[in-house]
């Protein structure tokens, strides 16, 4: 039942919500609003614990407005635990929960947990929490990171889910009230750490509990709260007493794995933050903390302590052994001494203490049972055996963890670890904390490592003293493989290079094909960010950017398995959280790398980001569809895309193509539907000349221009993707399409007028002008005219010859801002228009008199008809136009030539096609070129055969050649 003002409802509520209040006037309104909006029958018991601010006023206002709110006032402050107990005494509901008054509850969350309890009959249900209020934004609260919070469970016990000893909060749970009464579960009233013992008692006593896979709670990090004052003497004393009692509860359950996980949690996350403050506390507090640490260490196993950072263990050693460095270690816990490689005879560090290995291999795993054996075997069978394999399992639900433990029993180099959080990033970070090697490298649990890979990388790293050593990799499918080291700058062995010297390396930012010095990693404080996808992009980019020296080997050092199924990372490209996470990380990479837009590194980076990775990620979302997304999710996607695209220079957008740039621009400004239309046109899923495609594309272009799309890109899109398809589909026009195009032309053409280009007589210009004038008949007529009739008069005259190279001087409407780029020959067979071959002639020279180029006729193969084209560039890009050739003797021909083989090796035959009304001129002799003409009717054209003789070096050779030609003519 949603909380609404109205009549009093006296029926027994399903849920009682107990809210203790003290000093939270600023946040109480948010909290109570989130509670009254829960969709179920509930009562909200607000226990105001003698708050010194106006919190009671806020609470009374809600009590007056909502029937479900009741306020209980304590005359004196009794503390958080006692206030909860008071509220529990007033509770009437079948279920009860205890949120804090400065936090918020997610809408509908309580209803989901109550529904789970009604269905399963369990004693309580729990779900995960997110925290907010810091500069890092919203993220998962640390006690609710185990993977089971993402999968869920019903009717479980602590023996089934021992990792839930991490969860010691009251506000992530909904309890069955009779369970609390039966087990006499109450909150301690004289401590500031009131949640720890009741939470462990609940897990220990419950016959069953549920884990609901949703976010229940939003925990606010704020100054002045209890959890932000962890280092005071009173707080540390309360913590030590409560944790020690909770530890006894966990030991009494009889689940050894739960005991070890509890020890690991306290040592890794709680002792580390408090032990440094013990020098400023009183003797009672120091004794309590020392006793707790000693008990935890005595109960721990050596494997557990290997998962605890060495710095924390060293601090624990100092706490137990005293400040004297020569203190003997007798009586200290054996697992601690083993983990720190110390002797028990007081001699300090053992002379033969086990040194760290050369290489630490960190392997995160999650549900990779079919592949884990092969992966672990490929690492352990390396020809370089001085390594440790730290396998961090992310709470797999198949047989992965059992197989890892089996490998650990067989090979001491395998260190099995349960991920203290969830996700691949936290798993890698956890492995790095335990790494002892001189170098670190990463491997995924479903891939393979070639037998000599680590030896190759290590030898190169040692000989070059590089911070980062990179090797080639191979992508493996079931029946094929792929590798392209040249694409990533890995084709050549390099001992000392950098990212600036070899910028193509930025295209590959995976972590599993590079060996990194561990002290370099620590020096630059690198870590893997918690994000659903691309968590290795930023640390690997930073590593390459900061590296003083990078070594490269072209040898394949990693086999990346492209496996099917939705659990692999590549299968989740289109997931919204993955997309947002990728674009956020990519933006950070752009800030790190592309600080100079003009550098080669920046060009390579943007080519890899926008042209490949970002395009594939956004394209997967557009392909899968986003109709199911809420408006908030759509806005988040657009904001993430905008964050990256806003940093891209125009040159980067121009390089990927105007159409792709338009897709990014539309997505960044919230036009996801229009972006999908343009994307479908780009990948060939839409017919270019379809009426819907043309109008939708014009609408997308108009919207993008309103949002600030660069006019240079807009002009190219207007000409190439709107006007040309519109003209090509003119045979299927209707009045409705023409009217819509008039509207778009009135919006777009004045901003990017085609009349400003180098081609004023093209059909695109004439049709655009007709659209602006508003005459559909003129639009249709201009579209139907022969395009060659209105093409610009580009022409080239043969002005010289050198061997078989003709020197062509061109003329045409070349204006300021226009460049003639090159002369192109497109070869086709007979009347076919398909291009079977292509030749590009030399560089075009441009001056105030026109343009010129040298054309090597030997490049034109016989058997093709070659159409000559000049490529020009104006403000809107490149344009291909035909060229008319002016031959010696005053004969002008179309731009089609056909080479012929002649008997004389010194001669080259060309057949060109002149207009049907042209007359064949008489034979002339011009600058050493003999031109013979023989006319014959060829349908609508006259064929003119040219025989161009190579210039003779002297008169005698020319005379001899003339006699030979005359003789052949007489014979004919």
PDB file of N, CA, C and O in Angstrom, residues 168-221:
ATOM      1  N   UNK A 168      27.286  -7.600   7.723  1.00  0.00           N
ATOM      2  CA  UNK A 168      27.028  -7.385   9.145  1.00  0.00           C
ATOM      3  C   UNK A 168      26.121  -6.178   9.393  1.00  0.00           C
ATOM      4  O   UNK A 168      26.182  -5.547  10.449  1.00  0.00           O
ATOM      5  N   UNK A 169      25.290  -5.815   8.409  1.00  0.00           N
ATOM      6  CA  UNK A 169      24.429  -4.638   8.558  1.00  0.00           C
ATOM      7  C   UNK A 169      22.989  -5.064   8.835  1.00  0.00           C
ATOM      8  O   UNK A 169      22.530  -6.112   8.381  1.00  0.00           O
ATOM      9  N   UNK A 170      22.266  -4.206   9.574  1.00  0.00           N
ATOM     10  CA  UNK A 170      20.866  -4.482   9.862  1.00  0.00           C
ATOM     11  C   UNK A 170      19.947  -3.981   8.765  1.00  0.00           C
ATOM     12  O   UNK A 170      18.880  -4.549   8.517  1.00  0.00           O
ATOM     13  N   UNK A 171      20.354  -2.898   8.072  1.00  0.00           N
ATOM     14  CA  UNK A 171      19.428  -2.251   7.155  1.00  0.00           C
ATOM     15  C   UNK A 171      19.322  -2.913   5.783  1.00  0.00           C
ATOM     16  O   UNK A 171      18.562  -2.467   4.941  1.00  0.00           O
ATOM     17  N   UNK A 172      20.067  -3.978   5.560  1.00  0.00           N
ATOM     18  CA  UNK A 172      19.913  -4.715   4.295  1.00  0.00           C
ATOM     19  C   UNK A 172      19.011  -5.935   4.455  1.00  0.00           C
ATOM     20  O   UNK A 172      18.961  -6.774   3.564  1.00  0.00           O
ATOM     21  N   UNK A 173      18.298  -6.041   5.561  1.00  0.00           N
ATOM     22  CA  UNK A 173      17.535  -7.253   5.844  1.00  0.00           C
ATOM     23  C   UNK A 173      16.095  -6.915   6.235  1.00  0.00           C
ATOM     24  O   UNK A 173      15.819  -5.865   6.827  1.00  0.00           O
ATOM     25  N   UNK A 174      15.201  -7.837   5.920  1.00  0.00           N
ATOM     26  CA  UNK A 174      13.826  -7.838   6.414  1.00  0.00           C
ATOM     27  C   UNK A 174      13.647  -9.134   7.200  1.00  0.00           C
ATOM     28  O   UNK A 174      13.816 -10.231   6.642  1.00  0.00           O
ATOM     29  N   UNK A 175      13.334  -9.015   8.517  1.00  0.00           N
ATOM     30  CA  UNK A 175      13.238 -10.168   9.406  1.00  0.00           C
ATOM     31  C   UNK A 175      11.780 -10.573   9.606  1.00  0.00           C
ATOM     32  O   UNK A 175      10.878  -9.726   9.606  1.00  0.00           O
ATOM     33  N   UNK A 176      11.576 -11.868   9.812  1.00  0.00           N
ATOM     34  CA  UNK A 176      10.292 -12.345  10.321  1.00  0.00           C
ATOM     35  C   UNK A 176      10.263 -12.010  11.820  1.00  0.00           C
ATOM     36  O   UNK A 176      11.172 -12.404  12.572  1.00  0.00           O
ATOM     37  N   UNK A 177       9.255 -11.266  12.285  1.00  0.00           N
ATOM     38  CA  UNK A 177       9.272 -10.762  13.660  1.00  0.00           C
ATOM     39  C   UNK A 177       9.274 -11.891  14.680  1.00  0.00           C
ATOM     40  O   UNK A 177       9.961 -11.802  15.699  1.00  0.00           O
ATOM     41  N   UNK A 178       8.585 -12.959  14.405  1.00  0.00           N
ATOM     42  CA  UNK A 178       8.559 -14.072  15.354  1.00  0.00           C
ATOM     43  C   UNK A 178       9.937 -14.729  15.463  1.00  0.00           C
ATOM     44  O   UNK A 178      10.270 -15.297  16.511  1.00  0.00           O
ATOM     45  N   UNK A 179      10.755 -14.647  14.413  1.00  0.00           N
ATOM     46  CA  UNK A 179      12.123 -15.156  14.471  1.00  0.00           C
ATOM     47  C   UNK A 179      12.958 -14.336  15.447  1.00  0.00           C
ATOM     48  O   UNK A 179      13.715 -14.879  16.266  1.00  0.00           O
ATOM     49  N   UNK A 180      12.826 -12.995  15.402  1.00  0.00           N
ATOM     50  CA  UNK A 180      13.569 -12.159  16.332  1.00  0.00           C
ATOM     51  C   UNK A 180      13.143 -12.424  17.779  1.00  0.00           C
ATOM     52  O   UNK A 180      13.979 -12.453  18.693  1.00  0.00           O
ATOM     53  N   UNK A 181      11.848 -12.619  17.976  1.00  0.00           N
ATOM     54  CA  UNK A 181      11.344 -12.874  19.326  1.00  0.00           C
ATOM     55  C   UNK A 181      11.819 -14.239  19.812  1.00  0.00           C
ATOM     56  O   UNK A 181      12.267 -14.400  20.964  1.00  0.00           O
ATOM     57  N   UNK A 182      11.714 -15.231  18.934  1.00  0.00           N
ATOM     58  CA  UNK A 182      12.093 -16.600  19.332  1.00  0.00           C
ATOM     59  C   UNK A 182      13.568 -16.695  19.704  1.00  0.00           C
ATOM     60  O   UNK A 182      13.953 -17.347  20.671  1.00  0.00           O
ATOM     61  N   UNK A 183      14.434 -16.042  18.925  1.00  0.00           N
ATOM     62  CA  UNK A 183      15.875 -16.117  19.173  1.00  0.00           C
ATOM     63  C   UNK A 183      16.359 -15.014  20.103  1.00  0.00           C
ATOM     64  O   UNK A 183      17.568 -14.924  20.360  1.00  0.00           O
ATOM     65  N   UNK A 184      15.419 -14.186  20.600  1.00  0.00           N
ATOM     66  CA  UNK A 184      15.764 -13.072  21.493  1.00  0.00           C
ATOM     67  C   UNK A 184      16.869 -12.207  20.876  1.00  0.00           C
ATOM     68  O   UNK A 184      17.854 -11.849  21.541  1.00  0.00           O
ATOM     69  N   UNK A 185      16.678 -11.883  19.609  1.00  0.00           N
ATOM     70  CA  UNK A 185      17.653 -11.049  18.910  1.00  0.00           C
ATOM     71  C   UNK A 185      17.326  -9.584  19.172  1.00  0.00           C
ATOM     72  O   UNK A 185      16.305  -9.069  18.722  1.00  0.00           O
ATOM     73  N   UNK A 186      18.188  -8.929  19.932  1.00  0.00           N
ATOM     74  CA  UNK A 186      18.037  -7.509  20.225  1.00  0.00           C
ATOM     75  C   UNK A 186      19.372  -6.825  19.975  1.00  0.00           C
ATOM     76  O   UNK A 186      20.425  -7.461  19.932  1.00  0.00           O
ATOM     77  N   UNK A 187      19.301  -5.528  19.826  1.00  0.00           N
ATOM     78  CA  UNK A 187      20.509  -4.772  19.499  1.00  0.00           C
ATOM     79  C   UNK A 187      21.213  -4.310  20.777  1.00  0.00           C
ATOM     80  O   UNK A 187      20.551  -3.800  21.717  1.00  0.00           O
ATOM     81  N   UNK A 188      22.536  -4.493  20.846  1.00  0.00           N
ATOM     82  CA  UNK A 188      23.267  -4.035  22.045  1.00  0.00           C
ATOM     83  C   UNK A 188      23.111  -2.521  22.224  1.00  0.00           C
ATOM     84  O   UNK A 188      23.112  -1.772  21.254  1.00  0.00           O
ATOM     85  N   UNK A 189      22.988  -2.087  23.483  1.00  0.00           N
ATOM     86  CA  UNK A 189      22.569  -0.716  23.751  1.00  0.00           C
ATOM     87  C   UNK A 189      23.691   0.193  24.261  1.00  0.00           C
ATOM     88  O   UNK A 189      23.459   1.361  24.512  1.00  0.00           O
ATOM     89  N   UNK A 190      24.879  -0.325  24.423  1.00  0.00           N
ATOM     90  CA  UNK A 190      25.962   0.514  24.955  1.00  0.00           C
ATOM     91  C   UNK A 190      27.172   0.507  24.038  1.00  0.00           C
ATOM     92  O   UNK A 190      28.305   0.611  24.495  1.00  0.00           O
ATOM     93  N   UNK A 191      26.942   0.387  22.761  1.00  0.00           N
ATOM     94  CA  UNK A 191      28.055   0.301  21.827  1.00  0.00           C
ATOM     95  C   UNK A 191      27.720   1.077  20.561  1.00  0.00           C
ATOM     96  O   UNK A 191      26.551   1.295  20.244  1.00  0.00           O
ATOM     97  N   UNK A 192      28.762   1.484  19.848  1.00  0.00           N
ATOM     98  CA  UNK A 192      28.578   2.143  18.560  1.00  0.00           C
ATOM     99  C   UNK A 192      28.670   1.161  17.391  1.00  0.00           C
ATOM    100  O   UNK A 192      28.505   1.556  16.238  1.00  0.00           O
ATOM    101  N   UNK A 193      28.965  -0.101  17.670  1.00  0.00           N
ATOM    102  CA  UNK A 193      29.032  -1.137  16.624  1.00  0.00           C
ATOM    103  C   UNK A 193      27.920  -2.140  16.891  1.00  0.00           C
ATOM    104  O   UNK A 193      28.165  -3.305  17.223  1.00  0.00           O
ATOM    105  N   UNK A 194      26.693  -1.663  16.762  1.00  0.00           N
ATOM    106  CA  UNK A 194      25.543  -2.438  17.217  1.00  0.00           C
ATOM    107  C   UNK A 194      25.061  -3.487  16.222  1.00  0.00           C
ATOM    108  O   UNK A 194      24.260  -4.351  16.581  1.00  0.00           O
ATOM    109  N   UNK A 195      25.522  -3.459  14.968  1.00  0.00           N
ATOM    110  CA  UNK A 195      24.991  -4.364  13.949  1.00  0.00           C
ATOM    111  C   UNK A 195      25.711  -5.707  13.887  1.00  0.00           C
ATOM    112  O   UNK A 195      25.139  -6.695  13.415  1.00  0.00           O
ATOM    113  N   UNK A 196      26.969  -5.775  14.316  1.00  0.00           N
ATOM    114  CA  UNK A 196      27.824  -6.914  14.006  1.00  0.00           C
ATOM    115  C   UNK A 196      27.319  -8.201  14.651  1.00  0.00           C
ATOM    116  O   UNK A 196      27.101  -9.214  13.975  1.00  0.00           O
ATOM    117  N   UNK A 197      27.111  -8.178  15.963  1.00  0.00           N
ATOM    118  CA  UNK A 197      26.723  -9.408  16.658  1.00  0.00           C
ATOM    119  C   UNK A 197      25.316  -9.865  16.264  1.00  0.00           C
ATOM    120  O   UNK A 197      25.105 -11.046  15.948  1.00  0.00           O
ATOM    121  N   UNK A 198      24.285  -8.990  16.255  1.00  0.00           N
ATOM    122  CA  UNK A 198      22.958  -9.466  15.840  1.00  0.00           C
ATOM    123  C   UNK A 198      22.940 -10.044  14.424  1.00  0.00           C
ATOM    124  O   UNK A 198      22.222 -11.015  14.161  1.00  0.00           O
ATOM    125  N   UNK A 199      23.718  -9.468  13.515  1.00  0.00           N
ATOM    126  CA  UNK A 199      23.735  -9.984  12.141  1.00  0.00           C
ATOM    127  C   UNK A 199      24.321 -11.390  12.106  1.00  0.00           C
ATOM    128  O   UNK A 199      23.771 -12.294  11.452  1.00  0.00           O
ATOM    129  N   UNK A 200      25.443 -11.619  12.812  1.00  0.00           N
ATOM    130  CA  UNK A 200      26.029 -12.958  12.818  1.00  0.00           C
ATOM    131  C   UNK A 200      25.123 -13.946  13.545  1.00  0.00           C
ATOM    132  O   UNK A 200      25.009 -15.113  13.159  1.00  0.00           O
ATOM    133  N   UNK A 201      24.467 -13.502  14.619  1.00  0.00           N
ATOM    134  CA  UNK A 201      23.529 -14.393  15.316  1.00  0.00           C
ATOM    135  C   UNK A 201      22.357 -14.764  14.407  1.00  0.00           C
ATOM    136  O   UNK A 201      21.874 -15.904  14.433  1.00  0.00           O
ATOM    137  N   UNK A 202      21.895 -13.809  13.585  1.00  0.00           N
ATOM    138  CA  UNK A 202      20.795 -14.108  12.671  1.00  0.00           C
ATOM    139  C   UNK A 202      21.205 -15.159  11.652  1.00  0.00           C
ATOM    140  O   UNK A 202      20.465 -16.118  11.393  1.00  0.00           O
ATOM    141  N   UNK A 203      22.386 -15.002  11.071  1.00  0.00           N
ATOM    142  CA  UNK A 203      22.854 -15.990  10.092  1.00  0.00           C
ATOM    143  C   UNK A 203      23.070 -17.350  10.748  1.00  0.00           C
ATOM    144  O   UNK A 203      22.804 -18.403  10.138  1.00  0.00           O
ATOM    145  N   UNK A 204      23.574 -17.357  11.996  1.00  0.00           N
ATOM    146  CA  UNK A 204      23.842 -18.624  12.682  1.00  0.00           C
ATOM    147  C   UNK A 204      22.558 -19.327  13.099  1.00  0.00           C
ATOM    148  O   UNK A 204      22.467 -20.563  13.051  1.00  0.00           O
ATOM    149  N   UNK A 205      21.546 -18.567  13.517  1.00  0.00           N
ATOM    150  CA  UNK A 205      20.331 -19.179  14.071  1.00  0.00           C
ATOM    151  C   UNK A 205      19.278 -19.482  13.025  1.00  0.00           C
ATOM    152  O   UNK A 205      18.379 -20.299  13.278  1.00  0.00           O
ATOM    153  N   UNK A 206      19.336 -18.859  11.866  1.00  0.00           N
ATOM    154  CA  UNK A 206      18.268 -19.002  10.867  1.00  0.00           C
ATOM    155  C   UNK A 206      18.231 -20.424  10.314  1.00  0.00           C
ATOM    156  O   UNK A 206      19.267 -20.990   9.948  1.00  0.00           O
ATOM    157  N   UNK A 207      17.026 -20.971  10.275  1.00  0.00           N
ATOM    158  CA  UNK A 207      16.859 -22.270   9.617  1.00  0.00           C
ATOM    159  C   UNK A 207      17.011 -22.119   8.108  1.00  0.00           C
ATOM    160  O   UNK A 207      17.395 -23.067   7.417  1.00  0.00           O
ATOM    161  N   UNK A 208      16.717 -20.923   7.609  1.00  0.00           N
ATOM    162  CA  UNK A 208      16.904 -20.614   6.186  1.00  0.00           C
ATOM    163  C   UNK A 208      16.777 -19.109   6.014  1.00  0.00           C
ATOM    164  O   UNK A 208      16.094 -18.436   6.787  1.00  0.00           O
ATOM    165  N   UNK A 209      17.448 -18.593   4.986  1.00  0.00           N
ATOM    166  CA  UNK A 209      17.312 -17.186   4.635  1.00  0.00           C
ATOM    167  C   UNK A 209      17.337 -17.061   3.119  1.00  0.00           C
ATOM    168  O   UNK A 209      17.772 -17.979   2.402  1.00  0.00           O
ATOM    169  N   UNK A 210      16.839 -15.917   2.623  1.00  0.00           N
ATOM    170  CA  UNK A 210      16.777 -15.660   1.186  1.00  0.00           C
ATOM    171  C   UNK A 210      17.741 -14.524   0.829  1.00  0.00           C
ATOM    172  O   UNK A 210      17.940 -13.592   1.622  1.00  0.00           O
ATOM    173  N   UNK A 211      18.296 -14.603  -0.372  1.00  0.00           N
ATOM    174  CA  UNK A 211      19.077 -13.504  -0.944  1.00  0.00           C
ATOM    175  C   UNK A 211      18.351 -13.060  -2.212  1.00  0.00           C
ATOM    176  O   UNK A 211      18.195 -13.849  -3.155  1.00  0.00           O
ATOM    177  N   UNK A 212      17.862 -11.842  -2.214  1.00  0.00           N
ATOM    178  CA  UNK A 212      17.088 -11.317  -3.346  1.00  0.00           C
ATOM    179  C   UNK A 212      18.023 -10.475  -4.215  1.00  0.00           C
ATOM    180  O   UNK A 212      18.649  -9.537  -3.721  1.00  0.00           O
ATOM    181  N   UNK A 213      18.132 -10.779  -5.508  1.00  0.00           N
ATOM    182  CA  UNK A 213      19.104 -10.082  -6.372  1.00  0.00           C
ATOM    183  C   UNK A 213      18.619  -8.711  -6.843  1.00  0.00           C
ATOM    184  O   UNK A 213      18.299  -8.510  -8.015  1.00  0.00           O
ATOM    185  N   UNK A 214      18.561  -7.771  -5.927  1.00  0.00           N
ATOM    186  CA  UNK A 214      18.200  -6.397  -6.289  1.00  0.00           C
ATOM    187  C   UNK A 214      18.838  -5.434  -5.297  1.00  0.00           C
ATOM    188  O   UNK A 214      19.290  -5.832  -4.216  1.00  0.00           O
ATOM    189  N   UNK A 215      18.861  -4.169  -5.682  1.00  0.00           N
ATOM    190  CA  UNK A 215      19.366  -3.133  -4.790  1.00  0.00           C
ATOM    191  C   UNK A 215      18.241  -2.713  -3.856  1.00  0.00           C
ATOM    192  O   UNK A 215      17.212  -2.205  -4.297  1.00  0.00           O
ATOM    193  N   UNK A 216      18.432  -2.935  -2.563  1.00  0.00           N
ATOM    194  CA  UNK A 216      17.428  -2.616  -1.553  1.00  0.00           C
ATOM    195  C   UNK A 216      17.644  -1.230  -0.973  1.00  0.00           C
ATOM    196  O   UNK A 216      16.679  -0.516  -0.680  1.00  0.00           O
ATOM    197  N   UNK A 217      18.905  -0.810  -0.841  1.00  0.00           N
ATOM    198  CA  UNK A 217      19.211   0.267   0.090  1.00  0.00           C
ATOM    199  C   UNK A 217      20.257   1.203  -0.498  1.00  0.00           C
ATOM    200  O   UNK A 217      21.185   0.751  -1.187  1.00  0.00           O
ATOM    201  N   UNK A 218      20.095   2.493  -0.249  1.00  0.00           N
ATOM    202  CA  UNK A 218      21.065   3.506  -0.660  1.00  0.00           C
ATOM    203  C   UNK A 218      21.688   4.096   0.592  1.00  0.00           C
ATOM    204  O   UNK A 218      21.050   4.844   1.340  1.00  0.00           O
ATOM    205  N   UNK A 219      22.954   3.725   0.823  1.00  0.00           N
ATOM    206  CA  UNK A 219      23.665   4.136   2.036  1.00  0.00           C
ATOM    207  C   UNK A 219      24.406   5.441   1.773  1.00  0.00           C
ATOM    208  O   UNK A 219      25.184   5.533   0.830  1.00  0.00           O
ATOM    209  N   UNK A 220      24.187   6.425   2.623  1.00  0.00           N
ATOM    210  CA  UNK A 220      24.772   7.749   2.424  1.00  0.00           C
ATOM    211  C   UNK A 220      26.059   7.885   3.254  1.00  0.00           C
ATOM    212  O   UNK A 220      26.054   7.754   4.484  1.00  0.00           O
ATOM    213  N   UNK A 221      27.165   8.167   2.548  1.00  0.00           N
ATOM    214  CA  UNK A 221      28.412   8.523   3.226  1.00  0.00           C
ATOM    215  C   UNK A 221      28.370  10.015   3.522  1.00  0.00           C
ATOM    216  O   UNK A 221      28.288  10.829   2.607  1.00  0.00           O
TER     217      UNK A 221
END
